[in-house]
Tab-separated table of C-alpha atoms in Angstrom:
chain	number	residue	atom	x	y	z
A	1	MET	CA	52.349	91.388	155.587
A	2	THR	CA	50.003	93.079	158.018
A	3	GLY	CA	51.038	96.616	157.102
A	4	THR	CA	49.320	99.597	158.654
A	5	GLY	CA	46.830	98.576	161.320
A	6	GLY	CA	48.349	95.216	162.254
A	7	ARG	CA	46.360	92.003	162.307
A	8	ARG	CA	43.075	93.615	161.252
A	9	THR	CA	44.655	95.111	158.149
A	10	GLY	CA	46.262	91.762	157.321
A	11	ALA	CA	42.895	90.009	157.525
A	12	ALA	CA	41.339	92.691	155.298
A	13	VAL	CA	44.121	92.337	152.723
A	14	GLU	CA	43.871	88.545	152.644
A	15	TRP	CA	40.095	88.640	152.236
A	16	LEU	CA	40.238	91.246	149.462
A	17	VAL	CA	42.973	89.528	147.425
A	18	SER	CA	41.138	86.198	147.720
A	19	ALA	CA	38.853	87.588	144.979
A	20	ALA	CA	41.771	87.464	142.517
A	21	SER	CA	42.740	84.423	140.464
A	22	ASP	CA	46.298	84.721	141.920
A	23	PRO	CA	45.798	86.063	145.466
A	24	GLU	CA	49.433	85.805	146.538
A	25	GLY	CA	50.722	87.527	143.406
A	26	ARG	CA	48.095	90.255	143.701
A	27	ARG	CA	48.968	90.818	147.383
A	28	ARG	CA	52.710	91.126	146.581
A	29	ARG	CA	51.966	93.546	143.741
A	30	TRP	CA	49.696	95.601	146.004
A	31	GLU	CA	52.234	95.831	148.801
A	32	SER	CA	55.030	96.811	146.410
A	33	ASP	CA	53.006	99.424	144.480
A	34	PRO	CA	54.230	102.866	145.629
A	35	ARG	CA	50.701	104.238	145.146
A	36	GLY	CA	49.199	101.486	147.311
A	37	LEU	CA	46.544	100.599	144.724
A	38	VAL	CA	45.396	97.273	143.317
A	39	LEU	CA	42.870	96.273	140.691
A	40	LEU	CA	40.560	93.465	141.889
A	41	PRO	CA	37.606	91.760	140.228
A	42	ALA	CA	34.117	92.422	141.531
A	43	GLY	CA	31.408	89.775	141.389
A	44	ARG	CA	33.260	86.883	142.990
A	45	HIS	CA	33.164	87.678	146.727
A	46	TRP	CA	31.425	91.043	146.534
A	47	ASP	CA	29.777	93.633	144.331
A	48	VAL	CA	30.131	97.361	144.891
A	49	LEU	CA	27.258	99.852	144.826
A	50	VAL	CA	28.522	103.402	144.335
A	51	LEU	CA	26.271	106.136	145.716
A	52	PRO	CA	26.502	109.814	144.762
A	53	GLY	CA	28.092	112.124	147.319
A	54	ARG	CA	25.022	114.015	148.436
A	55	ILE	CA	23.268	110.863	149.692
A	56	ALA	CA	26.270	108.611	150.407
A	57	GLY	CA	27.341	110.130	153.739
A	58	PRO	CA	23.830	110.276	155.226
A	59	THR	CA	23.255	106.687	154.032
A	60	LEU	CA	26.388	105.508	155.836
A	61	ASP	CA	25.282	107.337	158.995
A	62	VAL	CA	21.870	105.628	158.899
A	63	LEU	CA	23.459	102.222	158.196
A	64	LYS	CA	25.740	102.599	161.201
A	65	ARG	CA	22.700	103.317	163.373
A	66	LEU	CA	20.900	100.252	161.983
A	67	THR	CA	23.741	97.744	162.060
A	68	GLY	CA	26.507	99.147	164.215
A	69	ARG	CA	29.057	98.133	161.602
A	70	PRO	CA	28.162	97.780	157.922
A	71	GLY	CA	30.294	95.933	155.407
A	72	PRO	CA	33.284	97.628	153.789
A	73	VAL	CA	32.818	101.172	152.486
A	74	LEU	CA	35.173	103.165	150.252
A	75	ALA	CA	35.114	106.928	149.732
A	76	ASP	CA	36.416	108.634	146.604
A	77	PHE	CA	37.465	112.123	147.685
A	78	GLY	CA	39.237	112.540	144.342
A	79	ALA	CA	35.829	112.762	142.678
A	80	VAL	CA	34.736	115.697	144.839
A	81	ARG	CA	34.004	118.786	142.785
A	82	ARG	CA	33.829	122.352	143.935
A	83	GLY	CA	30.400	123.850	144.466
A	84	PRO	CA	27.237	122.234	145.809
A	85	ALA	CA	28.339	118.621	145.217
A	86	THR	CA	31.238	118.572	147.674
A	87	ALA	CA	30.664	115.176	149.295
A	88	PRO	CA	32.608	112.103	148.156
A	89	ARG	CA	31.049	109.203	146.294
A	90	MET	CA	31.016	106.032	148.375
A	91	GLY	CA	31.194	102.385	147.400
A	92	PHE	CA	29.290	99.939	149.598
A	93	PHE	CA	30.378	96.293	149.390
A	94	VAL	CA	27.352	94.002	149.039
A	95	PRO	CA	26.895	90.299	148.228
A	96	PRO	CA	27.828	89.152	144.717
A	97	GLY	CA	24.988	89.320	142.221
A	98	VAL	CA	23.307	92.393	143.722
A	99	SER	CA	24.600	94.585	140.889
A	100	GLU	CA	22.572	92.492	138.428
A	101	TRP	CA	19.239	93.662	139.828
A	102	TRP	CA	20.023	96.866	141.717
A	103	VAL	CA	18.262	99.938	140.340
A	104	ALA	CA	18.497	103.316	142.056
A	105	THR	CA	18.766	106.784	140.594
A	106	GLY	CA	22.324	108.103	140.516
A	107	THR	CA	23.980	104.884	141.661
A	108	HIS	CA	26.543	102.875	139.749
A	109	THR	CA	27.321	99.200	140.203
A	110	ALA	CA	30.367	96.974	139.839
A	111	GLY	CA	29.681	93.255	139.618
A	112	ARG	CA	30.784	90.229	137.614
A	113	GLY	CA	33.077	91.350	134.794
A	114	ALA	CA	33.957	94.681	136.451
A	115	TRP	CA	37.229	95.595	138.129
A	116	VAL	CA	37.614	97.905	141.115
A	117	VAL	CA	40.673	99.967	142.070
A	118	LEU	CA	41.239	99.625	145.809
A	119	PRO	CA	43.657	101.339	148.176
A	120	TYR	CA	45.663	99.234	150.605
A	121	PRO	CA	43.620	98.990	153.845
A	122	GLY	CA	44.560	101.769	156.226
A	123	ARG	CA	46.089	103.947	153.495
A	124	THR	CA	44.778	106.718	151.251
A	125	ALA	CA	45.662	106.566	147.568
A	126	GLY	CA	44.663	109.144	144.988
A	127	GLY	CA	41.840	110.452	147.138
A	128	VAL	CA	40.363	106.981	147.723
A	129	ARG	CA	40.264	105.616	151.262
A	130	TRP	CA	38.398	103.113	153.368
A	131	LEU	CA	35.717	104.518	155.678
A	132	VAL	CA	34.843	101.031	156.917
A	133	LEU	CA	37.654	98.495	156.520
A	134	PRO	CA	36.806	94.937	155.533
A	135	ASP	CA	36.857	92.840	158.705
A	136	GLY	CA	38.482	89.889	156.951
A	137	SER	CA	35.545	87.559	157.605
A	138	GLY	CA	33.519	88.481	154.537
A	139	THR	CA	30.979	90.722	156.266
A	140	LEU	CA	29.047	92.654	153.610
A	141	THR	CA	26.248	95.213	153.714
A	142	ASP	CA	22.769	93.733	153.424
A	143	PRO	CA	21.249	95.300	150.289
A	144	ALA	CA	17.784	95.518	151.892
A	145	LEU	CA	19.254	97.513	154.790
A	146	LEU	CA	21.213	99.655	152.343
A	147	GLU	CA	18.015	100.449	150.437
A	148	LEU	CA	16.207	101.306	153.683
A	149	ALA	CA	19.120	103.527	154.739
A	150	MET	CA	19.093	105.256	151.341
A	151	HIS	CA	15.381	106.059	151.672
A	152	GLU	CA	15.876	107.502	155.139
A	153	ALA	CA	18.948	109.442	153.983
A	154	ALA	CA	17.040	110.831	150.981
A	155	ALA	CA	14.313	112.065	153.311
A	156	LEU	CA	16.906	113.744	155.545
A	157	VAL	CA	18.606	115.394	152.562
A	158	ALA	CA	15.216	116.583	151.233
A	159	CYS	CA	14.391	118.146	154.617
A	160	GLU	CA	17.767	119.912	154.646
A	161	CYS	CA	17.137	121.249	151.142
A	162	GLU	CA	13.702	122.559	152.117
A	163	GLY	CA	15.266	124.318	155.090
A	164	GLU	CA	17.764	126.072	152.799
A	165	GLY	CA	15.083	127.493	150.507
């Protein structure tokens, strides 16, 4: 049951599948899926805020400086295009309900009524992988800190752009 990463991975899996109406069935399906993917509902235990690649990485860096360890974060390397936008989109797990009021240019939200495709913790599937694994306790990113980190990251990206011109 614990899969890759031992006890920590097991705790992450149990916490994630607890969002499903049939957690045990969803966990079995996830573990038996050769791709290592599962579809889970957002809005029950968490919402997901998806940031565009250019700002996502710097935002995660700032968050780590502010909190040490933010809530779970996914990266979608499958969405990376060639050219100037070569950074992956990232999904930050925040408290349920945040997607109902969150407004930020270029971001997408997944909340109540949305479903999210997740890779098994510790594995990469279709270009999607965890950058920060769920800790199994329900730790999520504080949306106020995420917004602060996004502002700081945007300023850093703007400075980098000015330096290129």
